PDB file of C-alpha atoms and ligand atoms in Angstrom:
ATOM      1  CA  UNK K  12       0.001  -0.005  -0.003  1.00 76.00           C
ATOM      2  CA  UNK K  13       1.207   3.490  -0.770  1.00 94.00           C
ATOM      3  CA  UNK K  14       0.449   6.284   1.682  1.00 96.00           C
ATOM      4  CA  UNK K  15      -0.725   8.434  -1.235  1.00 95.00           C
ATOM      5  CA  UNK K  16      -4.524   8.588  -1.376  1.00 96.00           C
ATOM      6  CA  UNK K  17      -5.063   6.783   1.923  1.00 98.00           C
ATOM      7  CA  UNK K  18      -7.273   8.272   4.637  1.00 98.00           C
ATOM      8  CA  UNK K  19      -5.239   7.690   7.805  1.00 98.00           C
ATOM      9  CA  UNK K  20      -6.560   8.365  11.309  1.00 99.00           C
ATOM     10  CA  UNK K  21      -3.811   8.831  13.908  1.00 99.00           C
ATOM     11  CA  UNK K  22      -4.678   9.068  17.593  1.00 99.00           C
ATOM     12  CA  UNK K  23      -2.287  10.766  20.004  1.00 98.00           C
ATOM     13  CA  UNK K  24      -1.085  13.096  17.263  1.00 98.00           C
ATOM     14  CA  UNK K  25      -1.019  16.354  19.243  1.00 98.00           C
ATOM     15  CA  UNK K  26       2.609  15.604  20.185  1.00 98.00           C
ATOM     16  CA  UNK K  27       5.476  13.115  19.997  1.00 98.00           C
ATOM     17  CA  UNK K  28       5.478  10.086  17.741  1.00 98.00           C
ATOM     18  CA  UNK K  29       1.904  10.568  16.484  1.00 98.00           C
ATOM     19  CA  UNK K  30       2.525  14.186  15.405  1.00 98.00           C
ATOM     20  CA  UNK K  31       5.731  13.168  13.594  1.00 98.00           C
ATOM     21  CA  UNK K  32       3.970  10.285  11.833  1.00 98.00           C
ATOM     22  CA  UNK K  33       1.111  12.558  10.733  1.00 98.00           C
ATOM     23  CA  UNK K  34       3.619  14.999   9.176  1.00 98.00           C
ATOM     24  CA  UNK K  35       5.489  12.233   7.357  1.00 98.00           C
ATOM     25  CA  UNK K  36       2.343  10.517   6.064  1.00 98.00           C
ATOM     26  CA  UNK K  37       0.957  13.833   4.790  1.00 98.00           C
ATOM     27  CA  UNK K  38       4.263  14.464   2.993  1.00 98.00           C
ATOM     28  CA  UNK K  39       3.700  11.126   1.229  1.00 98.00           C
ATOM     29  CA  UNK K  40       0.240  12.210   0.072  1.00 98.00           C
ATOM     30  CA  UNK K  41      -2.048  10.680   2.700  1.00 98.00           C
ATOM     31  CA  UNK K  42      -5.061  12.542   4.053  1.00 98.00           C
ATOM     32  CA  UNK K  43      -4.312  12.570   7.770  1.00 98.00           C
ATOM     33  CA  UNK K  44      -6.881  12.968  10.550  1.00 99.00           C
ATOM     34  CA  UNK K  45      -5.295  13.953  13.856  1.00 99.00           C
ATOM     35  CA  UNK K  46      -7.024  12.944  17.113  1.00 98.00           C
ATOM     36  CA  UNK K  47      -6.147  13.906  20.711  1.00 98.00           C
ATOM     37  CA  UNK K  48      -7.612  15.999  23.543  1.00 98.00           C
ATOM     38  CA  UNK K  49      -5.589  19.228  23.164  1.00 98.00           C
ATOM     39  CA  UNK K  50      -7.411  21.152  20.431  1.00 98.00           C
ATOM     40  CA  UNK K  51      -4.781  23.922  20.296  1.00 98.00           C
ATOM     41  CA  UNK K  52      -1.899  21.499  19.755  1.00 98.00           C
ATOM     42  CA  UNK K  53      -3.876  19.622  17.088  1.00 98.00           C
ATOM     43  CA  UNK K  54      -4.658  22.892  15.260  1.00 98.00           C
ATOM     44  CA  UNK K  55      -0.962  23.831  15.323  1.00 98.00           C
ATOM     45  CA  UNK K  56       0.041  20.428  13.927  1.00 98.00           C
ATOM     46  CA  UNK K  57      -2.621  20.653  11.199  1.00 98.00           C
ATOM     47  CA  UNK K  58      -1.556  24.203  10.237  1.00 98.00           C
ATOM     48  CA  UNK K  59       2.059  23.050  10.005  1.00 98.00           C
ATOM     49  CA  UNK K  60       1.133  20.144   7.699  1.00 98.00           C
ATOM     50  CA  UNK K  61      -1.102  22.348   5.507  1.00 98.00           C
ATOM     51  CA  UNK K  62       1.670  24.963   5.243  1.00 98.00           C
ATOM     52  CA  UNK K  63       3.837  22.208   3.710  1.00 97.00           C
ATOM     53  CA  UNK K  64       1.074  21.377   1.206  1.00 98.00           C
ATOM     54  CA  UNK K  65      -0.393  18.407   3.072  1.00 98.00           C
ATOM     55  CA  UNK K  66      -4.029  17.462   3.663  1.00 98.00           C
ATOM     56  CA  UNK K  67      -4.696  17.354   7.435  1.00 98.00           C
ATOM     57  CA  UNK K  68      -7.731  17.650   9.707  1.00 98.00           C
ATOM     58  CA  UNK K  69      -8.061  18.033  13.477  1.00 98.00           C
ATOM     59  CA  UNK K  70     -10.586  16.087  15.566  1.00 98.00           C
ATOM     60  CA  UNK K  71     -10.253  16.922  19.268  1.00 98.00           C
ATOM     61  CA  UNK K  72     -11.581  14.027  21.365  1.00 98.00           C
ATOM     62  CA  UNK K  73     -11.054  12.286  24.685  1.00 98.00           C
ATOM     63  CA  UNK K  74     -10.836   8.603  23.765  1.00 98.00           C
ATOM     64  CA  UNK K  75     -11.894   7.549  27.258  1.00 98.00           C
ATOM     65  CA  UNK K  76     -15.315   9.085  26.511  1.00 98.00           C
ATOM     66  CA  UNK K  77     -17.628   6.574  24.816  1.00 98.00           C
ATOM     67  CA  UNK K  78     -20.125   9.047  23.339  1.00 98.00           C
ATOM     68  CA  UNK K  79     -17.411  11.448  22.137  1.00 98.00           C
ATOM     69  CA  UNK K  80     -15.513   8.586  20.453  1.00 98.00           C
ATOM     70  CA  UNK K  81     -18.654   7.305  18.697  1.00 98.00           C
ATOM     71  CA  UNK K  82     -19.352  10.856  17.535  1.00 98.00           C
ATOM     72  CA  UNK K  83     -15.814  11.433  16.226  1.00 98.00           C
ATOM     73  CA  UNK K  84     -15.965   8.140  14.280  1.00 98.00           C
ATOM     74  CA  UNK K  85     -19.264   9.233  12.733  1.00 98.00           C
ATOM     75  CA  UNK K  86     -17.761  12.629  11.737  1.00 98.00           C
ATOM     76  CA  UNK K  87     -14.618  11.005  10.293  1.00 98.00           C
ATOM     77  CA  UNK K  88     -16.734   8.801   8.023  1.00 98.00           C
ATOM     78  CA  UNK K  89     -19.089  11.666   7.105  1.00 98.00           C
ATOM     79  CA  UNK K  90     -16.133  13.925   6.205  1.00 98.00           C
ATOM     80  CA  UNK K  91     -13.940  11.416   4.340  1.00 98.00           C
ATOM     81  CA  UNK K  92     -16.238   8.565   3.282  1.00 98.00           C
ATOM     82  CA  UNK K  93     -13.924   5.861   4.628  1.00 98.00           C
ATOM     83  CA  UNK K  94     -10.879   5.218   6.819  1.00 98.00           C
ATOM     84  CA  UNK K  95      -8.177   3.110   5.166  1.00 98.00           C
ATOM     85  CA  UNK K  96      -5.854   2.927   8.186  1.00 98.00           C
ATOM     86  CA  UNK K  97      -6.436   3.585  11.878  1.00 98.00           C
ATOM     87  CA  UNK K  98      -3.287   4.160  13.950  1.00 99.00           C
ATOM     88  CA  UNK K  99      -4.088   3.584  17.642  1.00 98.00           C
ATOM     89  CA  UNK K 100      -1.196   5.559  19.093  1.00 98.00           C
ATOM     90  CA  UNK K 101      -2.716   7.624  21.958  1.00 98.00           C
ATOM     91  CA  UNK K 102      -1.326   6.544  25.282  1.00 98.00           C
ATOM     92  CA  UNK K 103      -0.246   7.346  28.787  1.00 98.00           C
ATOM     93  CA  UNK K 104       2.343   5.722  30.991  1.00 97.00           C
ATOM     94  CA  UNK K 105       2.832   5.279  34.729  1.00 97.00           C
ATOM     95  CA  UNK K 106       6.197   4.310  36.249  1.00 96.00           C
ATOM     96  CA  UNK K 107       5.645   3.036  39.811  1.00 96.00           C
ATOM     97  CA  UNK K 108       6.833   0.004  41.771  1.00 96.00           C
ATOM     98  CA  UNK K 109       4.174  -2.636  42.476  1.00 97.00           C
ATOM     99  CA  UNK K 110       5.017  -2.346  46.216  1.00 97.00           C
ATOM    100  CA  UNK K 111       3.903   1.323  46.064  1.00 97.00           C
ATOM    101  CA  UNK K 112       0.814   0.496  43.982  1.00 97.00           C
ATOM    102  CA  UNK K 113      -0.961  -1.893  46.329  1.00 98.00           C
ATOM    103  CA  UNK K 114      -3.713   0.661  47.081  1.00 97.00           C
ATOM    104  CA  UNK K 115      -3.641   2.110  43.568  1.00 97.00           C
ATOM    105  CA  UNK K 116      -5.717  -0.168  41.353  1.00 97.00           C
ATOM    106  CA  UNK K 117      -6.854   3.102  39.752  1.00 97.00           C
ATOM    107  CA  UNK K 118      -3.384   3.310  38.123  1.00 97.00           C
ATOM    108  CA  UNK K 119      -4.396   0.262  36.091  1.00 98.00           C
ATOM    109  CA  UNK K 120      -7.881   1.652  35.397  1.00 98.00           C
ATOM    110  CA  UNK K 121      -6.506   5.005  34.163  1.00 98.00           C
ATOM    111  CA  UNK K 122      -3.897   3.481  31.881  1.00 98.00           C
ATOM    112  CA  UNK K 123      -6.231   0.817  30.510  1.00 98.00           C
ATOM    113  CA  UNK K 124      -8.904   3.486  29.860  1.00 98.00           C
ATOM    114  CA  UNK K 125      -6.696   5.151  27.237  1.00 98.00           C
ATOM    115  CA  UNK K 126      -4.155   2.595  26.066  1.00 98.00           C
ATOM    116  CA  UNK K 127      -6.490  -0.378  25.729  1.00 98.00           C
ATOM    117  CA  UNK K 128     -10.172   0.606  25.958  1.00 98.00           C
ATOM    118  CA  UNK K 129      -9.683   3.871  24.042  1.00 98.00           C
ATOM    119  CA  UNK K 130      -8.111   1.947  21.162  1.00 98.00           C
ATOM    120  CA  UNK K 131     -10.753  -0.798  21.195  1.00 98.00           C
ATOM    121  CA  UNK K 132     -13.548   1.799  21.396  1.00 98.00           C
ATOM    122  CA  UNK K 133     -12.392   3.694  18.279  1.00 98.00           C
ATOM    123  CA  UNK K 134     -11.529   0.477  16.392  1.00 98.00           C
ATOM    124  CA  UNK K 135     -15.024  -0.900  17.028  1.00 98.00           C
ATOM    125  CA  UNK K 136     -16.596   2.376  15.895  1.00 98.00           C
ATOM    126  CA  UNK K 137     -14.697   2.275  12.566  1.00 98.00           C
ATOM    127  CA  UNK K 138     -14.712  -1.503  11.918  1.00 98.00           C
ATOM    128  CA  UNK K 139     -18.226  -1.743  10.397  1.00 98.00           C
ATOM    129  CA  UNK K 140     -17.223   0.743   7.696  1.00 98.00           C
ATOM    130  CA  UNK K 141     -13.931  -1.080   7.053  1.00 98.00           C
ATOM    131  CA  UNK K 142     -15.804  -4.384   6.759  1.00 98.00           C
ATOM    132  CA  UNK K 143     -18.328  -2.808   4.362  1.00 98.00           C
ATOM    133  CA  UNK K 144     -15.406  -1.664   2.179  1.00 98.00           C
ATOM    134  CA  UNK K 145     -13.820  -5.120   2.402  1.00 98.00           C
ATOM    135  CA  UNK K 146     -10.522  -3.752   3.747  1.00 97.00           C
ATOM    136  CA  UNK K 147      -8.953  -1.799   6.559  1.00 98.00           C
ATOM    137  CA  UNK K 148      -5.649  -1.691   8.416  1.00 98.00           C
ATOM    138  CA  UNK K 149      -5.319  -1.131  12.168  1.00 98.00           C
ATOM    139  CA  UNK K 150      -1.965  -0.184  13.737  1.00 98.00           C
ATOM    140  CA  UNK K 151      -1.224  -0.381  17.465  1.00 98.00           C
ATOM    141  CA  UNK K 152       1.606   1.567  19.163  1.00 98.00           C
ATOM    142  CA  UNK K 153       3.153  -0.754  21.719  1.00 98.00           C
ATOM    143  CA  UNK K 154       6.518  -1.059  23.361  1.00 98.00           C
ATOM    144  CA  UNK K 155       9.651  -3.173  23.304  1.00 98.00           C
ATOM    145  CA  UNK K 156       8.999  -3.777  26.998  1.00 97.00           C
ATOM    146  CA  UNK K 157       6.261  -6.288  26.159  1.00 98.00           C
ATOM    147  CA  UNK K 158       9.019  -8.248  24.390  1.00 98.00           C
ATOM    148  CA  UNK K 159      11.283  -8.133  27.463  1.00 96.00           C
ATOM    149  CA  UNK K 160       9.598  -6.754  30.599  1.00 92.00           C
ATOM    150  CA  UNK K 161      11.252  -3.756  32.216  1.00 94.00           C
ATOM    151  CA  UNK K 162      10.457  -3.348  35.956  1.00 95.00           C
ATOM    152  CA  UNK K 163       8.276  -0.509  37.376  1.00 96.00           C
ATOM    153  CA  UNK K 164       5.744  -0.305  34.527  1.00 96.00           C
ATOM    154  CA  UNK K 165       3.239  -3.024  35.503  1.00 97.00           C
ATOM    155  CA  UNK K 166       0.018  -1.110  34.662  1.00 98.00           C
ATOM    156  CA  UNK K 167       1.434   0.285  31.408  1.00 98.00           C
ATOM    157  CA  UNK K 168       2.820  -3.045  30.192  1.00 98.00           C
ATOM    158  CA  UNK K 169      -0.381  -4.903  31.081  1.00 98.00           C
ATOM    159  CA  UNK K 170      -2.373  -2.415  28.963  1.00 98.00           C
ATOM    160  CA  UNK K 171      -0.015  -2.810  25.997  1.00 98.00           C
ATOM    161  CA  UNK K 172      -0.046  -6.609  26.252  1.00 98.00           C
ATOM    162  CA  UNK K 173      -3.862  -6.513  26.195  1.00 98.00           C
ATOM    163  CA  UNK K 174      -3.671  -4.379  23.061  1.00 98.00           C
ATOM    164  CA  UNK K 175      -1.347  -6.854  21.361  1.00 98.00           C
ATOM    165  CA  UNK K 176      -3.622  -9.758  22.220  1.00 98.00           C
ATOM    166  CA  UNK K 177      -6.593  -7.837  20.813  1.00 98.00           C
ATOM    167  CA  UNK K 178      -4.621  -7.176  17.595  1.00 98.00           C
ATOM    168  CA  UNK K 179      -3.958 -10.924  17.210  1.00 98.00           C
ATOM    169  CA  UNK K 180      -7.673 -11.670  17.678  1.00 98.00           C
ATOM    170  CA  UNK K 181      -8.610  -9.071  15.062  1.00 98.00           C
ATOM    171  CA  UNK K 182      -6.259 -10.670  12.544  1.00 97.00           C
ATOM    172  CA  UNK K 183      -7.410 -14.198  13.368  1.00 98.00           C
ATOM    173  CA  UNK K 184     -11.119 -13.408  13.191  1.00 98.00           C
ATOM    174  CA  UNK K 185     -11.326 -10.762  10.482  1.00 98.00           C
ATOM    175  CA  UNK K 186      -8.197 -11.329   8.349  1.00 98.00           C
ATOM    176  CA  UNK K 187     -10.259 -13.158   5.729  1.00 98.00           C
ATOM    177  CA  UNK K 188     -12.642 -10.166   5.649  1.00 98.00           C
ATOM    178  CA  UNK K 189      -9.800  -7.806   4.663  1.00 98.00           C
ATOM    179  CA  UNK K 190      -8.795  -6.501   8.115  1.00 98.00           C
ATOM    180  CA  UNK K 191      -5.041  -6.434   8.741  1.00 98.00           C
ATOM    181  CA  UNK K 192      -3.087  -5.280  11.813  1.00 98.00           C
ATOM    182  CA  UNK K 193       0.409  -4.132  12.764  1.00 98.00           C
ATOM    183  CA  UNK K 194       1.826  -3.987  16.300  1.00 98.00           C
ATOM    184  CA  UNK K 195       4.744  -1.540  16.639  1.00 99.00           C
ATOM    185  CA  UNK K 196       7.235  -2.296  19.431  1.00 98.00           C
ATOM    186  CA  UNK K 197       8.929   1.063  20.039  1.00 98.00           C
ATOM    187  CA  UNK K 198      12.139   1.275  22.052  1.00 98.00           C
ATOM    188  CA  UNK K 199      12.530   4.350  24.315  1.00 96.00           C
ATOM    189  CA  UNK K 200      11.682   7.515  22.356  1.00 98.00           C
ATOM    190  CA  UNK K 201      12.402  11.132  23.394  1.00 97.00           C
ATOM    191  CA  UNK K 202       8.871  12.615  23.825  1.00 97.00           C
ATOM    192  CA  UNK K 203       6.673  14.233  26.492  1.00 96.00           C
ATOM    193  CA  UNK K 204       5.884  10.753  27.782  1.00 96.00           C
ATOM    194  CA  UNK K 205       9.477   9.637  28.387  1.00 95.00           C
ATOM    195  CA  UNK K 206      10.386  13.192  29.497  1.00 93.00           C
ATOM    196  CA  UNK K 207       8.091  12.785  32.504  1.00 91.00           C
ATOM    197  CA  UNK K 208      10.698  10.466  34.110  1.00 90.00           C
ATOM    198  CA  UNK K 209      13.620  12.606  35.258  1.00 89.00           C
ATOM    199  CA  UNK K 210      16.327   9.915  35.138  1.00 90.00           C
ATOM    200  CA  UNK K 211      15.563   9.273  31.468  1.00 91.00           C
ATOM    201  CA  UNK K 212      17.078  12.666  30.598  1.00 90.00           C
ATOM    202  CA  UNK K 213      20.440  10.848  30.764  1.00 89.00           C
ATOM    203  CA  UNK K 214      19.379   7.958  28.522  1.00 92.00           C
ATOM    204  CA  UNK K 215      20.141   7.667  24.810  1.00 93.00           C
ATOM    205  CA  UNK K 216      16.854   7.368  22.950  1.00 96.00           C
ATOM    206  CA  UNK K 217      15.365   7.303  19.490  1.00 98.00           C
ATOM    207  CA  UNK K 218      13.965  10.700  18.418  1.00 98.00           C
ATOM    208  CA  UNK K 219      10.259  11.177  17.666  1.00 98.00           C
ATOM    209  CA  UNK K 220      10.897  11.794  13.966  1.00 98.00           C
ATOM    210  CA  UNK K 221      12.536   8.390  13.506  1.00 98.00           C
ATOM    211  CA  UNK K 222       9.848   6.687  15.603  1.00 98.00           C
ATOM    212  CA  UNK K 223       7.229   8.380  13.394  1.00 98.00           C
ATOM    213  CA  UNK K 224       8.947   6.598  10.506  1.00 98.00           C
ATOM    214  CA  UNK K 225       8.150   3.270  12.173  1.00 98.00           C
ATOM    215  CA  UNK K 226       4.443   4.185  12.055  1.00 98.00           C
ATOM    216  CA  UNK K 227       4.829   5.149   8.374  1.00 98.00           C
ATOM    217  CA  UNK K 228       6.305   1.681   7.723  1.00 98.00           C
ATOM    218  CA  UNK K 229       3.313   0.140   9.555  1.00 98.00           C
ATOM    219  CA  UNK K 230       0.865   2.107   7.393  1.00 98.00           C
ATOM    220  CA  UNK K 231       2.652   1.558   4.059  1.00 98.00           C
ATOM    221  CA  UNK K 232       4.149  -1.964   4.300  1.00 98.00           C
ATOM    222  CA  UNK K 233       1.503  -3.384   6.673  1.00 98.00           C
ATOM    223  CA  UNK K 234       3.702  -6.023   8.347  1.00 98.00           C
ATOM    224  CA  UNK K 235       2.272  -7.920  11.317  1.00 98.00           C
ATOM    225  CA  UNK K 236       4.950  -6.399  13.546  1.00 98.00           C
ATOM    226  CA  UNK K 237       7.488  -3.564  13.477  1.00 98.00           C
ATOM    227  CA  UNK K 238      10.338  -4.208  15.875  1.00 98.00           C
ATOM    228  CA  UNK K 239      14.038  -3.708  16.518  1.00 98.00           C
ATOM    229  CA  UNK K 240      16.244  -6.759  16.021  1.00 98.00           C
ATOM    230  CA  UNK K 241      17.029  -6.867  19.752  1.00 97.00           C
ATOM    231  CA  UNK K 242      13.288  -6.757  20.534  1.00 98.00           C
ATOM    232  CA  UNK K 243      12.632  -9.651  18.156  1.00 98.00           C
ATOM    233  CA  UNK K 244      15.454 -11.701  19.700  1.00 98.00           C
ATOM    234  CA  UNK K 245      14.182 -10.936  23.223  1.00 97.00           C
ATOM    235  CA  UNK K 246      10.639 -11.921  22.220  1.00 97.00           C
ATOM    236  CA  UNK K 247      11.873 -15.223  20.783  1.00 97.00           C
ATOM    237  CA  UNK K 248      13.910 -15.832  23.940  1.00 97.00           C
ATOM    238  CA  UNK K 249      10.944 -15.062  26.190  1.00 97.00           C
ATOM    239  CA  UNK K 250       8.807 -17.658  24.423  1.00 96.00           C
ATOM    240  CA  UNK K 251      11.442 -20.348  25.121  1.00 97.00           C
ATOM    241  CA  UNK K 252      13.048 -19.366  28.463  1.00 96.00           C
ATOM    242  CA  UNK K 253      10.895 -16.659  30.123  1.00 96.00           C
ATOM    243  CA  UNK K 254      11.991 -17.386  33.705  1.00 96.00           C
ATOM    244  CA  UNK K 255      15.706 -17.304  32.920  1.00 96.00           C
ATOM    245  CA  UNK K 256      15.481 -14.133  30.817  1.00 95.00           C
ATOM    246  CA  UNK K 257      13.532 -12.187  33.475  1.00 95.00           C
ATOM    247  CA  UNK K 258      15.915 -13.392  36.193  1.00 95.00           C
ATOM    248  CA  UNK K 259      18.945 -12.239  34.197  1.00 95.00           C
ATOM    249  CA  UNK K 260      17.526  -8.952  32.853  1.00 95.00           C
ATOM    250  CA  UNK K 261      15.759  -7.548  35.960  1.00 93.00           C
ATOM    251  CA  UNK K 262      18.983  -6.820  37.922  1.00 93.00           C
ATOM    252  CA  UNK K 263      20.512  -5.302  34.760  1.00 94.00           C
ATOM    253  CA  UNK K 264      17.544  -2.940  34.406  1.00 94.00           C
ATOM    254  CA  UNK K 265      17.838  -1.991  38.107  1.00 92.00           C
ATOM    255  CA  UNK K 266      21.540  -1.216  37.623  1.00 94.00           C
ATOM    256  CA  UNK K 267      20.753   0.819  34.506  1.00 93.00           C
ATOM    257  CA  UNK K 268      18.232   2.911  36.529  1.00 91.00           C
ATOM    258  CA  UNK K 269      20.859   3.537  39.271  1.00 92.00           C
ATOM    259  CA  UNK K 270      23.432   4.626  36.630  1.00 92.00           C
ATOM    260  CA  UNK K 271      20.889   6.912  34.936  1.00 91.00           C
ATOM    261  CA  UNK K 272      19.917   8.467  38.288  1.00 89.00           C
ATOM    262  CA  UNK K 273      23.603   9.216  39.035  1.00 90.00           C
ATOM    263  CA  UNK K 274      24.197  10.691  35.563  1.00 89.00           C
ATOM    264  CA  UNK K 275      21.008  12.801  35.538  1.00 83.00           C
ATOM    265  CA  UNK K 276      21.937  14.249  38.979  1.00 82.00           C
ATOM    266  CA  UNK K 277      25.384  15.231  37.666  1.00 78.00           C
ATOM    267  CA  UNK K 278      24.011  17.027  34.564  1.00 72.00           C
TER     268      UNK K 278
HETATM  269  N1  NAP A 564       8.091   7.591  24.262  1.00 70.38           N
HETATM  270  C1  NAP A 564       8.444   6.329  24.425  1.00 70.38           C
HETATM  271  O1  NAP A 564       9.535   6.029  24.930  1.00 70.38           O
HETATM  272  C2  NAP A 564       7.521   5.213  23.987  1.00 70.38           C
HETATM  273  C3  NAP A 564       8.020   3.906  23.998  1.00 70.38           C
HETATM  274  C4  NAP A 564       7.197   2.860  23.621  1.00 70.38           C
HETATM  275  C5  NAP A 564       5.885   3.120  23.211  1.00 70.38           C
HETATM  276  N2  NAP A 564       5.425   4.398  23.209  1.00 70.38           N
HETATM  277  C6  NAP A 564       4.011   4.610  22.796  1.00 70.38           C
HETATM  278  O2  NAP A 564       3.951   5.546  21.744  1.00 70.38           O
HETATM  279  C7  NAP A 564       2.692   6.208  21.767  1.00 70.38           C
HETATM  280  C8  NAP A 564       2.902   7.718  21.603  1.00 70.38           C
HETATM  281  O3  NAP A 564       3.555   8.212  22.769  1.00 70.38           O
HETATM  282  P1  NAP A 564       4.612   9.418  22.746  1.00 70.38           P
HETATM  283  O4  NAP A 564       5.864   8.891  23.276  1.00 70.38           O
HETATM  284  O5  NAP A 564       4.583  10.088  21.430  1.00 70.38           O
HETATM  285  O6  NAP A 564       4.024  10.360  23.912  1.00 70.38           O
HETATM  286  P2  NAP A 564       3.226  11.721  23.920  1.00 70.38           P
HETATM  287  O7  NAP A 564       3.914  12.767  23.153  1.00 70.38           O
HETATM  288  O8  NAP A 564       2.913  11.969  25.357  1.00 70.38           O
HETATM  289  O9  NAP A 564       1.883  11.335  23.128  1.00 70.38           O
HETATM  290  C9  NAP A 564       0.759  10.765  23.739  1.00 70.38           C
HETATM  291  C10 NAP A 564      -0.442  11.183  22.930  1.00 70.38           C
HETATM  292  O10 NAP A 564      -1.627  10.548  23.432  1.00 70.38           O
HETATM  293  C11 NAP A 564      -2.653  11.530  23.524  1.00 70.38           C
HETATM  294  N3  NAP A 564      -3.628  11.142  24.538  1.00 70.38           N
HETATM  295  C12 NAP A 564      -3.385  10.839  25.835  1.00 70.38           C
HETATM  296  N4  NAP A 564      -4.534  10.575  26.470  1.00 70.38           N
HETATM  297  C13 NAP A 564      -5.538  10.728  25.554  1.00 70.38           C
HETATM  298  C14 NAP A 564      -6.949  10.612  25.603  1.00 70.38           C
HETATM  299  N5  NAP A 564      -7.605  10.296  26.741  1.00 70.38           N
HETATM  300  N6  NAP A 564      -7.670  10.816  24.481  1.00 70.38           N
HETATM  301  C15 NAP A 564      -7.026  11.154  23.315  1.00 70.38           C
HETATM  302  N7  NAP A 564      -5.690  11.289  23.208  1.00 70.38           N
HETATM  303  C16 NAP A 564      -4.957  11.074  24.314  1.00 70.38           C
HETATM  304  C17 NAP A 564      -1.896  12.817  23.883  1.00 70.38           C
HETATM  305  O11 NAP A 564      -2.616  13.983  23.491  1.00 70.38           O
HETATM  306  P3  NAP A 564      -3.522  14.901  24.436  1.00 70.38           P
HETATM  307  O12 NAP A 564      -2.787  15.096  25.723  1.00 70.38           O
HETATM  308  O13 NAP A 564      -3.642  16.145  23.621  1.00 70.38           O
HETATM  309  O14 NAP A 564      -4.813  14.171  24.595  1.00 70.38           O
HETATM  310  C18 NAP A 564      -0.678  12.699  22.986  1.00 70.38           C
HETATM  311  O15 NAP A 564      -0.949  13.177  21.705  1.00 70.38           O
HETATM  312  C19 NAP A 564       2.008   5.812  23.085  1.00 70.38           C
HETATM  313  O16 NAP A 564       1.041   4.810  22.833  1.00 70.38           O
HETATM  314  C20 NAP A 564       3.151   5.222  23.893  1.00 70.38           C
HETATM  315  O17 NAP A 564       2.714   4.264  24.830  1.00 70.38           O
HETATM  316  C21 NAP A 564       6.201   5.447  23.571  1.00 70.38           C
END
């Protein structure tokens, strides 16, 4: 599939990876529909894309709101006639030890509300139209940490694993009806989300522009998965020796956090 001529809906495109992907897809000739809560940031992103000659449209919406999500899906279809690709990229993250989360089940509820239920809600609202057209592609922004679990992100990783399982079910049930999916396993990316954790200021990360390119690959090439080589190797290892890999990697991650904390204090 070429990007040119596609109607692509990208959630979480008021900043970070989603905003970069929207710019790049518009440059390749896609009509891009940008969804997120911050109307001002969406308008700025849309103006930027239009100033470069692209076709972009802003749809402010809170994806945790059922009625608002149904309404935005209806408006997307009324305005553009169809959606070729939906990129479920909106997300939030919480970094907190399980020991400090024992009275905080709401951490899980809040993260699931956006990362998992928000994505399922919008997918379900657009699926009937995709099925009527006999085709549709659904992309899910996930993380390398579902391939090899990093400590302190239990609620976040659970929500992304749920998303990945849902993607597999979509492919298994509706693949013969023209519905395809891609799960994108991002490594750490320099955005507002990763910037919220102070020690990560000292970590080397992918930039949002390059990560946006991974979403472009998902939209254009439509592979089942976009991953780094190290993520793919870790995922293969986890399916064979999960206990050993977690036992070996967890202390390494803890040491990495201690090193990052020391370096971020120095700078
Ligand atoms: N950065 C990383 O290291 C990293 C690594 C792996 C995976 N990822 C994934 O990549 C995706 C993009 O994250 P990012 O790093 O680009 O962070 P970001 O800049 O913080 O982007 C998150 C986006 O989600 C939107 N959003 C949050 N809650 C929403 C809601 N209730 N309704 C609608 N939109 C909502 C935000 O917009 P508003 O605030 O305007 O609503 C924003 O546009 C996420 O799914 C994240 O889990 C990121």
